[in-house]
Amino acid sequence: MNGRKEKFTHLNDVTVYDLEYHSFDDTFVKGFLITPKDNSKKYPVLIFNRGGNGHYGMVTEPYIVRFLSKIAAQGYIVIGSQLRGSEGSEGEDEWGGKDIDDVLFLFKIIDELKIADTSRIAQMGWSRGGVTNFHLLKKTNRIKAAINIAGPADLLSTHRKEMFKVYQHRIKGYAKDSIAASHRVSPIYQLDSIKNKKVSLLFLHGDKDTSVHIKNSELLKAKAKQIGIQSDMITYKGGDHGLMSQIDIVVDDVIGWLKRVL
């Protein structure tokens, strides 16, 4: 029929679940789980670490449809936490605090999934999710590959003045000593302490990102190289912070890289 084109056919290959769980301190937290429909084999796992803070930046249904489910349809289990303090969850959001343990608790859920290949676990964090990435790498050696998309390197170097209010509200101890708190949370200061020194890192960034400048990914990649950690970087020409106009290219790049390193 003229004027008609079927969209989102990949959704026929996946099942999307709302996830609800009690975190390490019994705080009720919501999340999401996307699995391939064919449950006759085991699949590698990709933990997705969301951006934003509180309600802002929660993983939405359109985001799952347009992005995360496309990765799952290529043969991956995608799982993530909406984090404490988000809509429908208990507690207060923290940057580099109890939120990290909310994500770490997902390993218990992953280990119970019969179709999960628990020897092949990767993570992908966008923006603030990059903070989660590096703190998780300090807590577990089970992550073999990590993708950092438009993530900050050093919180003190941000040029967005409104973010300092977020840090003051979200980061424990920030109001008392902003420098010490920022160092404790910022990814650039976590790299030396990650547990799995054989982890592979991929940095993705748009060169027109006005929220988190591309220099952040360049600094993190340089630091990783300095301490001997394998890393790659892909730059998206004209790409902004969300990269939604190039999201299908991002999916292809993510899948291609994961197939190579995971």
Coordinates of N, CA and C in Angstrom, one line a residue, residues 22 26 39 45 47 60 98 111-112 116 162 171 177 225:
H22 N 14.2 -5.5 45.3 CA 14.6 -4.9 46.5 C 16.1 -4.9 46.5
D26 N 17.3 -3.3 51.0 CA 15.9 -3.5 51.0 C 15.1 -2.4 50.4
N39 N 14.3 -18.5 23.5 CA 14.9 -18.9 24.8 C 15.6 -20.3 24.8
V45 N 25.2 -10.6 28.2 CA 24.4 -9.6 29.0 C 25.0 -8.2 28.8
I47 N 24.5 -4.6 30.7 CA 23.8 -3.7 31.7 C 23.8 -2.3 31.2
T60 N 12.8 5.5 29.2 CA 11.4 5.5 28.8 C 11.1 4.4 27.8
K98 N 24.9 5.0 46.9 CA 24.1 3.8 46.9 C 23.5 3.4 45.6
D111 N 22.3 -13.7 37.4 CA 22.7 -15.1 37.7 C 21.5 -16.0 37.7
E112 N 20.3 -15.5 37.9 CA 19.1 -16.3 38.0 C 18.4 -16.5 36.6
A116 N 21.0 -16.5 30.4 CA 22.1 -15.5 30.4 C 23.4 -16.3 30.4
E162 N 24.5 24.8 36.0 CA 23.3 24.1 36.7 C 23.7 22.8 37.3
I171 N 25.3 14.4 45.5 CA 26.6 13.8 45.9 C 26.8 14.0 47.4
D177 N 32.6 19.6 51.2 CA 33.9 19.7 50.5 C 33.7 19.2 49.1
K225 N 44.8 4.5 28.2 CA 46.0 4.1 27.5 C 47.2 4.2 28.4

